Amino acid sequence: MFNIIIFGPPGAGKGTQANFIIESYGLKHLSTGDMLRAARKSGTELGNRVAAIMDSGKLVSDEIVNELVEEQVLNGGDEKGFIFDGYPRTVAQAETLDAILAKVDAPVKGVLFLKVPNEELIVRLLDRAKKQGRADDNEESIKQRVEEYNVKTLPVAKYYEEQGKVVDVVGLGTIDEIQGRIAGSLNKL
Ligand code: AMP
């Protein structure tokens, strides 16, 4: 199994680039944000439980997302590999992911770290708010998500740097240019 993480701040383009990787490499997309939004849309008990937290821009609990991911990975024996998008977002999640992947004997191969300057992120998030109407793309929630990222998620990069798994990708330029850089990095993993 070829398991990779696409990592970076909110608005870095993780979802867009994940889609490219899925198409080119046949990996399965595992986005905890998409899973939680789907749960909300279908009105499950879980969806109702996380709705207000998501809209505020805060992270939902590690237990909730870890359980979603574990279920997918343990049922994904036929997959070529996963691309984890928006997960792990805390060091505790990263430790759990490593434990889950150890069960299927397929560790994280690499972490693609999409680097985008802060000013550009805010512009992109506000633009997405206009286009997609996401409830958590308002200015207050954006501030909260950036804060959660800086405090809780950035240490995840360090966690994987210590394992020698992080590859930096410049997240500026056209989508094609960024795809080209990602392809170059993936071929080296
Ligand atoms: P995303 O689409 O990845 O930006 O996720 C949207 C929202 O879902 C986040 O702001 C969090 O409230 C929640 N969420 C998604 N993934 C996670 C995660 N790995 N840990 C905690 N909360 C998450």
Coordinates of N, CA, C and O and ligand atoms in Angstrom, one line a residue:
M1 N 0.8 -1.2 0.0 CA 0.0 0.0 0.0 C 0.9 1.2 0.0 O 1.9 1.3 0.7
F2 N 0.4 2.2 -0.8 CA 1.2 3.5 -0.9 C 0.4 4.5 -0.2 O -0.6 5.1 -0.8
N3 N 0.7 4.8 1.0 CA -0.1 5.8 1.8 C 0.7 7.1 1.9 O 1.8 7.2 2.4
I4 N 0.0 8.2 1.5 CA 0.6 9.5 1.7 C -0.4 10.5 2.4 O -1.6 10.3 2.3
I5 N 0.2 11.5 2.9 CA -0.6 12.5 3.6 C -0.4 13.8 2.8 O 0.7 14.2 2.5
I6 N -1.5 14.5 2.5 CA -1.3 15.9 2.0 C -1.6 16.8 3.1 O -2.7 16.8 3.8
F7 N -0.6 17.6 3.4 CA -0.6 18.4 4.6 C -0.5 19.9 4.3 O 0.1 20.3 3.2
G8 N -1.0 20.8 5.1 CA -0.9 22.2 4.9 C -2.0 23.0 5.6 O -3.0 22.4 6.0
P9 N -1.9 24.3 5.6 CA -2.9 25.1 6.3 C -4.2 25.1 5.5 O -4.3 24.7 4.4
P10 N -5.3 25.5 6.2 CA -6.6 25.6 5.5 C -6.4 26.6 4.3 O -5.8 27.6 4.5
G11 N -6.9 26.2 3.2 CA -6.9 27.0 2.0 C -5.6 26.8 1.2 O -5.4 27.5 0.1
A12 N -4.8 25.8 1.5 CA -3.5 25.6 0.8 C -3.8 24.9 -0.5 O -2.9 24.8 -1.4
G13 N -5.0 24.3 -0.7 CA -5.3 23.6 -1.9 C -5.2 22.1 -1.8 O -5.0 21.4 -2.8
K14 N -5.3 21.6 -0.6 CA -5.1 20.1 -0.3 C -6.1 19.3 -1.1 O -5.8 18.3 -1.7
G15 N -7.4 19.7 -1.0 CA -8.4 19.0 -1.7 C -8.2 18.9 -3.2 O -8.3 17.9 -3.8
T16 N -7.9 20.1 -3.8 CA -7.7 20.2 -5.2 C -6.5 19.2 -5.7 O -6.6 18.5 -6.6
Q17 N -5.5 19.3 -4.9 CA -4.3 18.5 -5.3 C -4.5 17.0 -5.0 O -4.0 16.2 -5.7
A18 N -5.3 16.8 -3.9 CA -5.6 15.4 -3.6 C -6.3 14.7 -4.8 O -6.0 13.6 -5.2
N19 N -7.2 15.5 -5.4 CA -8.0 15.0 -6.6 C -7.1 14.6 -7.7 O -7.3 13.6 -8.4
F20 N -6.1 15.4 -8.0 CA -5.1 15.1 -9.0 C -4.4 13.8 -8.7 O -4.2 13.0 -9.6
I21 N -4.0 13.7 -7.4 CA -3.2 12.5 -7.1 C -4.0 11.2 -7.2 O -3.5 10.2 -7.7
I22 N -5.3 11.3 -6.8 CA -6.2 10.2 -6.9 C -6.3 9.7 -8.4 O -6.2 8.6 -8.7
E23 N -6.5 10.7 -9.3 CA -6.6 10.4 -10.7 C -5.3 9.8 -11.3 O -5.3 8.9 -12.0
S24 N -4.2 10.4 -10.9 CA -2.9 10.0 -11.5 C -2.4 8.7 -10.9 O -1.7 7.9 -11.6
Y25 N -2.6 8.4 -9.6 CA -2.0 7.3 -8.9 C -3.0 6.3 -8.4 O -2.5 5.2 -7.9
G26 N -4.3 6.5 -8.6 CA -5.3 5.5 -8.2 C -5.3 5.3 -6.7 O -5.7 4.2 -6.3
L27 N -5.0 6.3 -6.0 CA -5.1 6.2 -4.5 C -6.5 6.5 -4.1 O -7.3 7.2 -4.8
K28 N -6.9 6.0 -2.9 CA -8.2 6.4 -2.4 C -8.2 7.6 -1.5 O -7.3 7.8 -0.6
H29 N -9.1 8.6 -1.8 CA -9.1 9.8 -1.0 C -9.8 9.6 0.3 O -10.9 9.2 0.4
L30 N -9.1 10.0 1.4 CA -9.7 9.9 2.7 C -9.6 11.3 3.3 O -8.6 11.7 3.9
S31 N -10.7 12.0 3.2 CA -10.8 13.4 3.8 C -11.8 13.4 4.9 O -13.0 13.1 4.8
T32 N -11.3 13.6 6.1 CA -12.2 13.6 7.3 C -13.2 14.7 7.2 O -14.3 14.6 7.7
G33 N -12.7 15.9 6.6 CA -13.7 17.0 6.5 C -14.8 16.6 5.6 O -16.0 16.9 5.9
D34 N -14.6 15.9 4.5 CA -15.6 15.5 3.6 C -16.5 14.5 4.3 O -17.8 14.5 4.1
M35 N -15.9 13.6 5.1 CA -16.7 12.6 5.8 C -17.7 13.2 6.8 O -18.8 12.8 6.9
L36 N -17.1 14.2 7.5 CA -18.0 14.9 8.5 C -19.1 15.7 7.8 O -20.2 15.7 8.3
R37 N -18.7 16.4 6.7 CA -19.8 17.1 6.0 C -20.9 16.2 5.5 O -22.1 16.5 5.5
A38 N -20.5 15.0 5.0 CA -21.4 14.0 4.5 C -22.4 13.6 5.7 O -23.6 13.4 5.5
A39 N -21.8 13.4 6.8 CA -22.6 12.9 8.0 C -23.6 14.0 8.4 O -24.7 13.7 8.7
R40 N -23.2 15.3 8.2 CA -24.1 16.4 8.5 C -25.2 16.4 7.5 O -26.4 16.6 7.9
K41 N -24.9 16.2 6.3 CA -25.9 16.3 5.2 C -26.9 15.2 5.4 O -28.1 15.5 5.1
S42 N -26.5 14.0 5.8 CA -27.5 13.0 5.9 C -28.1 13.0 7.3 O -28.9 12.1 7.6
G43 N -27.7 14.0 8.1 CA -28.4 14.1 9.4 C -28.2 13.0 10.4 O -29.0 12.7 11.2
T44 N -27.0 12.4 10.3 CA -26.8 11.3 11.3 C -26.5 11.9 12.7 O -26.3 13.1 12.8
E45 N -26.5 11.1 13.7 CA -26.3 11.5 15.1 C -24.9 12.2 15.2 O -24.8 13.2 15.8
L46 N -24.0 11.5 14.5 CA -22.6 12.1 14.5 C -22.6 13.5 13.9 O -22.0 14.4 14.4
G47 N -23.3 13.6 12.7 CA -23.3 14.8 12.0 C -23.9 15.9 12.8 O -23.3 17.0 12.9
N48 N -24.9 15.6 13.6 CA -25.5 16.7 14.4 C -24.6 17.1 15.6 O -24.6 18.2 16.0
R49 N -23.9 16.1 16.0 CA -23.0 16.3 17.2 C -21.8 17.3 16.8 O -21.4 18.1 17.6
V50 N -21.3 17.2 15.5 CA -20.2 17.9 15.2 C -20.5 19.3 14.5 O -19.6 20.1 14.3
A51 N -21.7 19.5 14.1 CA -22.1 20.6 13.3 C -21.6 22.0 13.8 O -20.9 22.7 13.2
A52 N -22.0 22.2 15.1 CA -21.6 23.5 15.7 C -20.1 23.7 15.8 O -19.6 24.8 15.6
I53 N -19.4 22.7 16.2 CA -17.9 22.8 16.3 C -17.3 23.1 14.9 O -16.5 23.9 14.8
M54 N -17.8 22.4 13.9 CA -17.2 22.6 12.6 C -17.5 24.1 12.1 O -16.6 24.7 11.6
D55 N -18.7 24.6 12.3 CA -19.0 25.9 11.9 C -18.2 27.0 12.6 O -17.9 28.0 12.1
S56 N -17.8 26.6 13.9 CA -17.0 27.6 14.6 C -15.5 27.6 14.2 O -14.8 28.5 14.5
G57 N -15.1 26.6 13.4 CA -13.7 26.5 13.0 C -12.8 25.8 13.9 O -11.6 25.7 13.7
K58 N -13.4 25.2 15.0 CA -12.6 24.4 15.9 C -12.5 23.0 15.4 O -13.3 22.5 14.6
L59 N -11.5 22.3 16.0 CA -11.4 20.8 15.6 C -12.4 20.0 16.4 O -12.6 20.2 17.6
V60 N -12.9 19.0 15.7 CA -13.7 18.0 16.5 C -12.8 17.1 17.2 O -11.6 17.1 17.0
S61 N -13.3 16.2 18.1 CA -12.4 15.5 18.9 C -11.6 14.4 18.2 O -12.1 13.9 17.1
D62 N -10.4 14.1 18.7 CA -9.6 13.1 18.1 C -10.3 11.8 18.0 O -10.2 11.1 16.9
E63 N -11.1 11.4 19.0 CA -11.8 10.1 19.0 C -12.7 10.0 17.8 O -12.7 8.9 17.2
I64 N -13.4 11.0 17.5 CA -14.4 10.9 16.4 C -13.7 10.7 15.1 O -14.0 9.8 14.3
V65 N -12.7 11.5 14.8 CA -12.0 11.4 13.5 C -11.2 10.1 13.4 O -11.1 9.4 12.4
N66 N -10.5 9.7 14.5 CA -9.7 8.5 14.5 C -10.6 7.3 14.2 O -10.2 6.4 13.4
E67 N -11.8 7.3 14.7 CA -12.7 6.1 14.5 C -13.1 6.1 13.0 O -13.2 5.0 12.4
L68 N -13.4 7.3 12.4 CA -13.8 7.3 11.0 C -12.7 6.7 10.1 O -12.9 5.9 9.2
V69 N -11.4 7.2 10.4 CA -10.3 6.8 9.6 C -10.0 5.3 9.8 O -9.8 4.5 8.8
E70 N -10.0 4.8 11.0 CA -9.7 3.4 11.3 C -10.7 2.5 10.5 O -10.2 1.5 9.9
E71 N -12.0 2.8 10.5 CA -12.9 2.0 9.8 C -12.6 1.9 8.3 O -12.6 0.9 7.7
Q72 N -12.3 3.1 7.7 CA -11.9 3.1 6.3 C -10.7 2.3 6.0 O -10.7 1.6 5.0
V73 N -9.7 2.5 6.8 CA -8.4 1.8 6.5 C -8.6 0.3 6.7 O -8.1 -0.5 5.8
L74 N -9.2 -0.1 7.7 CA -9.3 -1.6 8.0 C -10.2 -2.2 7.0 O -10.1 -3.4 6.7
N75 N -11.1 -1.4 6.4 CA -12.0 -2.0 5.3 C -11.4 -1.8 3.9 O -12.0 -2.1 2.9
G76 N -10.2 -1.2 3.8 CA -9.6 -0.8 2.5 C -8.5 -1.7 2.0 O -7.6 -1.3 1.3
G77 N -8.6 -3.0 2.4 CA -7.6 -3.9 2.0 C -7.3 -4.0 0.5 O -6.2 -4.3 0.1
D78 N -8.3 -3.7 -0.3 CA -8.1 -3.8 -1.7 C -7.5 -2.6 -2.4 O -7.3 -2.5 -3.6
E79 N -7.4 -1.5 -1.6 CA -6.9 -0.2 -2.2 C -5.4 -0.3 -2.4 O -4.7 -1.0 -1.8
K80 N -5.0 0.5 -3.5 CA -3.6 0.6 -3.7 C -2.9 1.4 -2.6 O -1.7 1.3 -2.4
G81 N -3.7 2.3 -2.0 CA -3.2 3.1 -1.0 C -4.1 4.3 -0.7 O -5.1 4.4 -1.4
F82 N -3.9 5.0 0.3 CA -4.7 6.2 0.7 C -4.0 7.5 0.6 O -2.8 7.5 0.8
I83 N -4.7 8.5 0.2 CA -4.2 9.9 0.4 C -5.0 10.5 1.5 O -6.2 10.7 1.4
F84 N -4.4 10.8 2.6 CA -5.1 11.4 3.8 C -5.0 12.9 3.6 O -4.0 13.5 3.4
D85 N -6.2 13.5 3.7 CA -6.4 14.9 3.4 C -7.1 15.5 4.6 O -8.3 15.2 4.9
G86 N -6.5 16.4 5.3 CA -7.1 17.1 6.5 C -7.1 16.2 7.7 O -7.8 16.4 8.7
Y87 N -6.2 15.2 7.7 CA -6.0 14.2 8.8 C -4.6 13.7 8.6 O -4.3 13.3 7.4
P88 N -3.8 13.5 9.6 CA -4.0 13.9 11.0 C -3.8 15.4 11.2 O -3.0 16.1 10.6
R89 N -4.6 16.0 12.1 CA -4.5 17.4 12.5 C -4.0 17.6 13.9 O -3.9 18.8 14.3
T90 N -3.7 16.6 14.6 CA -3.1 16.8 15.9 C -2.0 15.6 16.0 O -2.1 14.6 15.3
V91 N -1.1 15.8 17.0 CA 0.0 14.8 17.1 C -0.7 13.5 17.6 O -0.3 12.4 17.2
A92 N -1.7 13.6 18.5 CA -2.4 12.4 18.9 C -3.0 11.6 17.7 O -3.0 10.4 17.7
Q93 N -3.6 12.4 16.8 CA -4.1 11.7 15.6 C -3.0 11.1 14.8 O -3.2 10.0 14.2
A94 N -1.9 11.7 14.7 CA -0.8 11.2 13.9 C -0.3 9.8 14.5 O 0.0 8.9 13.8
E95 N -0.2 9.8 15.9 CA 0.2 8.6 16.6 C -0.8 7.5 16.3 O -0.5 6.3 16.1
T96 N -2.1 7.9 16.4 CA -3.2 6.9 16.1 C -3.1 6.4 14.7 O -3.2 5.2 14.4
L97 N -2.9 7.3 13.7 CA -2.8 6.8 12.3 C -1.6 5.9 12.2 O -1.7 4.8 11.5
D98 N -0.5 6.2 12.8 CA 0.7 5.2 12.7 C 0.3 3.9 13.2 O 0.6 2.8 12.7
A99 N -0.5 3.9 14.3 CA -0.9 2.6 14.9 C -1.9 1.8 14.0 O -1.8 0.6 13.9
I100 N -2.8 2.6 13.4 CA -3.8 1.9 12.5 C -3.0 1.3 11.3 O -3.3 0.2 10.9
L101 N -2.1 2.1 10.7 CA -1.4 1.7 9.5 C -0.4 0.5 9.9 O -0.2 -0.4 9.0
A102 N 0.0 0.4 11.1 CA 0.9 -0.7 11.5 C 0.1 -2.0 11.5 O 0.6 -3.0 11.1
K103 N -1.2 -1.9 11.8 CA -2.1 -3.1 11.7 C -2.2 -3.7 10.3 O -2.4 -4.9 10.2
V104 N -2.1 -2.8 9.3 CA -2.2 -3.3 7.9 C -0.8 -3.3 7.3 O -0.7 -3.5 6.1
D105 N 0.2 -3.1 8.1 CA 1.6 -3.2 7.7 C 1.9 -2.3 6.5 O 2.5 -2.7 5.5
A106 N 1.4 -1.1 6.5 CA 1.6 -0.1 5.4 C 1.8 1.3 5.9 O 0.8 2.1 5.9
P107 N 3.0 1.6 6.4 CA 3.2 2.9 7.0 C 3.1 4.1 6.1 O 3.0 3.9 4.9
V108 N 3.0 5.3 6.6 CA 3.0 6.5 5.8 C 4.3 6.5 5.0 O 5.4 6.4 5.6
K109 N 4.1 6.7 3.7 CA 5.3 6.7 2.8 C 5.9 8.1 2.8 O 7.1 8.3 2.8
G110 N 5.0 9.1 2.8 CA 5.5 10.5 2.7 C 4.4 11.5 3.1 O 3.2 11.2 3.0
V111 N 4.9 12.7 3.4 CA 3.9 13.8 3.8 C 4.3 14.9 2.8 O 5.4 15.5 2.9
L112 N 3.3 15.3 2.0 CA 3.5 16.4 1.1 C 3.0 17.7 1.8 O 1.8 17.8 2.1
F113 N 3.9 18.6 2.1 CA 3.6 19.8 2.8 C 3.4 20.9 1.9 O 4.4 21.4 1.3
L114 N 2.2 21.3 1.6 CA 1.9 22.4 0.7 C 2.1 23.7 1.4 O 1.4 24.1 2.3
K115 N 3.1 24.5 0.9 CA 3.4 25.7 1.6 C 2.9 27.0 0.9 O 3.2 27.2 -0.3
V116 N 2.0 27.7 1.6 CA 1.4 28.9 1.1 C 1.5 30.0 2.1 O 1.2 29.8 3.3
P117 N 1.9 31.2 1.7 CA 2.0 32.3 2.7 C 0.6 32.7 3.2 O -0.4 32.6 2.5
N118 N 0.6 33.2 4.5 CA -0.7 33.5 5.2 C -1.6 34.4 4.4 O -2.8 34.2 4.4
E119 N -1.1 35.5 3.8 CA -1.9 36.5 3.2 C -2.7 35.8 2.0 O -3.9 36.1 1.8
E120 N -2.0 34.9 1.3 CA -2.7 34.3 0.2 C -3.8 33.3 0.7 O -4.8 33.2 0.0
L121 N -3.6 32.7 1.8 CA -4.6 31.7 2.4 C -5.9 32.4 2.6 O -7.0 31.9 2.3
I122 N -5.8 33.6 3.3 CA -7.1 34.3 3.6 C -7.8 34.7 2.3 O -9.0 34.5 2.2
V123 N -7.1 35.2 1.3 CA -7.7 35.5 0.0 C -8.4 34.3 -0.6 O -9.6 34.4 -1.0
R124 N -7.7 33.1 -0.5 CA -8.3 31.9 -1.1 C -9.6 31.5 -0.3 O -10.6 31.0 -0.9
L125 N -9.5 31.5 1.0 CA -10.6 31.0 1.8 C -11.8 31.9 1.6 O -13.0 31.4 1.5
L126 N -11.6 33.2 1.5 CA -12.8 34.1 1.4 C -13.4 33.9 0.0 O -14.6 34.0 -0.2
D127 N -12.5 33.7 -1.0 CA -13.0 33.4 -2.4 C -13.8 32.1 -2.4 O -14.9 32.0 -3.0
R128 N -13.3 31.1 -1.7 CA -14.1 29.8 -1.7 C -15.4 30.0 -1.0 O -16.4 29.4 -1.3
A129 N -15.4 30.9 0.0 CA -16.7 31.1 0.8 C -17.7 31.7 -0.2 O -18.9 31.2 -0.2
K130 N -17.3 32.5 -1.1 CA -18.2 33.1 -2.1 C -18.7 32.0 -3.1 O -19.9 31.9 -3.4
K131 N -17.8 31.2 -3.5 CA -18.1 30.2 -4.6 C -18.9 29.0 -4.0 O -19.8 28.5 -4.7
Q132 N -18.5 28.5 -2.9 CA -19.1 27.2 -2.4 C -20.1 27.4 -1.3 O -20.8 26.4 -1.0
G133 N -20.1 28.5 -0.7 CA -21.0 28.8 0.4 C -20.8 27.9 1.6 O -21.8 27.5 2.3
R134 N -19.6 27.5 1.9 CA -19.3 26.7 3.1 C -19.6 27.5 4.3 O -19.2 28.6 4.5
A135 N -20.3 26.9 5.3 CA -20.7 27.6 6.5 C -19.5 28.0 7.3 O -19.6 28.9 8.1
D136 N -18.4 27.3 7.2 CA -17.2 27.6 8.0 C -16.2 28.5 7.2 O -15.1 28.7 7.6
D137 N -16.6 29.1 6.1 CA -15.8 30.0 5.4 C -16.1 31.5 5.6 O -16.0 32.3 4.7
N138 N -16.6 31.8 6.8 CA -16.7 33.2 7.1 C -15.5 33.7 7.9 O -14.7 32.9 8.4
E139 N -15.4 35.0 8.0 CA -14.1 35.6 8.5 C -13.8 35.1 9.9 O -12.6 34.7 10.2
E140 N -14.8 35.0 10.8 CA -14.5 34.6 12.2 C -14.0 33.2 12.3 O -13.1 32.8 12.9
S141 N -14.7 32.3 11.5 CA -14.4 30.9 11.5 C -13.0 30.6 10.8 O -12.2 29.8 11.3
I142 N -12.7 31.4 9.8 CA -11.4 31.3 9.2 C -10.3 31.6 10.2 O -9.3 30.9 10.2
K143 N -10.5 32.7 10.9 CA -9.5 33.0 11.9 C -9.3 31.9 12.9 O -8.1 31.5 13.3
Q144 N -10.4 31.3 13.3 CA -10.3 30.2 14.3 C -9.6 29.0 13.7 O -8.8 28.3 14.4
R145 N -9.9 28.7 12.4 CA -9.2 27.5 11.8 C -7.7 27.7 11.7 O -7.0 26.8 11.8
V146 N -7.3 29.0 11.3 CA -5.9 29.2 11.2 C -5.2 29.1 12.5 O -4.1 28.5 12.7
E147 N -5.9 29.6 13.6 CA -5.4 29.4 15.0 C -5.3 28.0 15.4 O -4.2 27.5 15.9
E148 N -6.3 27.2 15.1 CA -6.2 25.7 15.4 C -5.1 25.1 14.7 O -4.3 24.2 15.2
Y149 N -4.9 25.5 13.4 CA -3.8 24.9 12.6 C -2.5 25.3 13.2 O -1.6 24.4 13.4
N150 N -2.3 26.5 13.5 CA -1.0 26.9 14.1 C -0.6 26.3 15.4 O 0.5 25.8 15.6
V151 N -1.7 26.1 16.3 CA -1.4 25.6 17.6 C -1.4 24.1 17.6 O -0.5 23.5 18.2
K152 N -2.4 23.4 17.0 CA -2.5 22.0 17.1 C -2.0 21.2 15.9 O -1.5 20.0 16.1
T153 N -2.0 21.8 14.7 CA -1.7 21.0 13.6 C -0.2 21.1 13.1 O 0.4 20.1 12.7
L154 N 0.3 22.3 13.2 CA 1.7 22.5 12.8 C 2.7 21.4 13.5 O 3.6 20.9 12.8
P155 N 2.5 21.1 14.8 CA 3.3 20.1 15.4 C 3.3 18.8 14.7 O 4.3 18.0 14.9
V156 N 2.3 18.5 13.9 CA 2.2 17.2 13.2 C 3.3 17.2 12.1 O 3.9 16.1 11.9
A157 N 3.6 18.4 11.6 CA 4.7 18.4 10.6 C 6.0 18.0 11.2 O 6.8 17.2 10.7
K158 N 6.2 18.5 12.4 CA 7.5 18.2 13.1 C 7.5 16.7 13.5 O 8.6 16.1 13.3
Y159 N 6.4 16.2 13.9 CA 6.3 14.7 14.2 C 6.8 13.9 13.0 O 7.6 13.0 13.2
Y160 N 6.4 14.2 11.8 CA 6.8 13.5 10.6 C 8.2 13.9 10.1 O 8.8 13.1 9.5
E161 N 8.6 15.1 10.4 CA 9.9 15.5 10.0 C 10.9 14.6 10.8 O 12.0 14.2 10.3
E162 N 10.6 14.4 12.1 CA 11.5 13.5 12.9 C 11.6 12.1 12.3 O 12.6 11.4 12.5
Q163 N 10.6 11.7 11.5 CA 10.6 10.4 10.8 C 11.2 10.5 9.4 O 11.3 9.5 8.7
G164 N 11.6 11.8 9.1 CA 12.3 12.0 7.7 C 11.3 11.8 6.6 O 11.7 11.5 5.5
K165 N 10.0 12.1 6.8 CA 9.0 11.8 5.8 C 8.4 13.0 5.1 O 7.6 12.9 4.2
V166 N 8.8 14.2 5.5 CA 8.1 15.4 5.0 C 8.9 16.0 3.7 O 10.1 16.1 3.7
V167 N 8.1 16.2 2.7 CA 8.6 16.8 1.5 C 7.8 18.1 1.3 O 6.6 18.2 1.2
D168 N 8.6 19.2 1.2 CA 7.9 20.5 1.0 C 7.6 20.8 -0.5 O 8.3 20.4 -1.3
V169 N 6.4 21.3 -0.7 CA 5.9 21.6 -2.0 C 5.5 23.1 -2.0 O 4.6 23.5 -1.2
V170 N 6.0 23.9 -2.9 CA 5.6 25.3 -3.0 C 4.2 25.3 -3.6 O 3.9 24.8 -4.7
G171 N 3.2 25.9 -2.8 CA 1.8 25.8 -3.1 C 1.3 27.1 -3.9 O 0.1 27.3 -3.9
L172 N 2.2 27.8 -4.5 CA 1.9 29.0 -5.2 C 2.1 28.7 -6.7 O 2.9 27.9 -7.1
G173 N 1.3 29.5 -7.5 CA 1.4 29.3 -9.0 C 0.1 28.7 -9.5 O -0.9 28.7 -8.8
T174 N 0.1 28.3 -10.7 CA -1.1 27.7 -11.3 C -1.3 26.3 -10.7 O -0.3 25.6 -10.2
I175 N -2.5 25.7 -10.8 CA -2.8 24.4 -10.3 C -1.8 23.4 -11.1 O -1.3 22.5 -10.4
D176 N -1.6 23.6 -12.4 CA -0.8 22.7 -13.1 C 0.7 22.7 -12.6 O 1.3 21.7 -12.6
E177 N 1.1 23.9 -12.3 CA 2.5 24.0 -11.8 C 2.7 23.3 -10.5 O 3.7 22.5 -10.3
I178 N 1.7 23.4 -9.6 CA 1.8 22.7 -8.3 C 1.7 21.2 -8.6 O 2.4 20.4 -7.9
Q179 N 0.8 20.8 -9.5 CA 0.7 19.4 -9.8 C 2.0 18.8 -10.3 O 2.4 17.7 -9.9
G180 N 2.7 19.6 -11.1 CA 4.0 19.1 -11.6 C 5.0 18.9 -10.5 O 5.7 17.9 -10.4
R181 N 5.0 19.8 -9.5 CA 5.9 19.7 -8.4 C 5.5 18.5 -7.5 O 6.4 17.7 -7.1
I182 N 4.2 18.3 -7.4 CA 3.8 17.1 -6.6 C 4.2 15.8 -7.2 O 4.7 14.9 -6.6
A183 N 4.0 15.8 -8.5 CA 4.3 14.5 -9.3 C 5.8 14.3 -9.1 O 6.2 13.1 -8.9
G184 N 6.7 15.3 -9.2 CA 8.1 15.1 -9.1 C 8.4 14.6 -7.7 O 9.3 13.7 -7.5
S185 N 7.8 15.1 -6.7 CA 8.0 14.6 -5.3 C 7.6 13.2 -5.1 O 8.3 12.4 -4.5
L186 N 6.4 12.9 -5.6 CA 5.9 11.5 -5.4 C 6.7 10.5 -6.1 O 6.9 9.4 -5.6
N187 N 7.3 10.8 -7.3 CA 8.1 9.9 -8.0 C 9.4 9.5 -7.2 O 10.0 8.5 -7.4
K188 N 9.8 10.4 -6.3 CA 11.0 10.2 -5.5 C 10.7 9.4 -4.3 O 11.7 8.9 -3.6
L189 N 9.5 9.3 -3.9 CA 9.2 8.6 -2.6 C 9.4 7.1 -2.7 O 9.2 6.5 -3.7
Ligands
AMP1 P1 -11.7 20.5 6.3 O1 -12.6 20.3 5.2 O2 -10.6 19.4 6.3 O3 -11.1 21.9 6.3 O4 -12.5 20.2 7.6 C1 -13.6 21.0 8.0 C2 -13.8 21.0 9.5 O5 -14.0 19.6 9.9 C3 -12.6 21.4 10.4 O6 -12.6 22.8 10.6 C4 -12.9 20.6 11.7 O7 -13.9 21.2 12.4 C5 -13.4 19.3 11.1 N1 -12.3 18.3 10.9 C6 -12.0 17.8 9.7 N2 -10.9 17.0 9.8 C7 -10.6 17.0 11.1 C8 -9.6 16.4 11.9 N3 -8.7 15.5 11.3 N4 -9.6 16.6 13.3 C9 -10.5 17.4 13.8 N5 -11.4 18.1 13.2 C10 -11.5 17.9 11.8

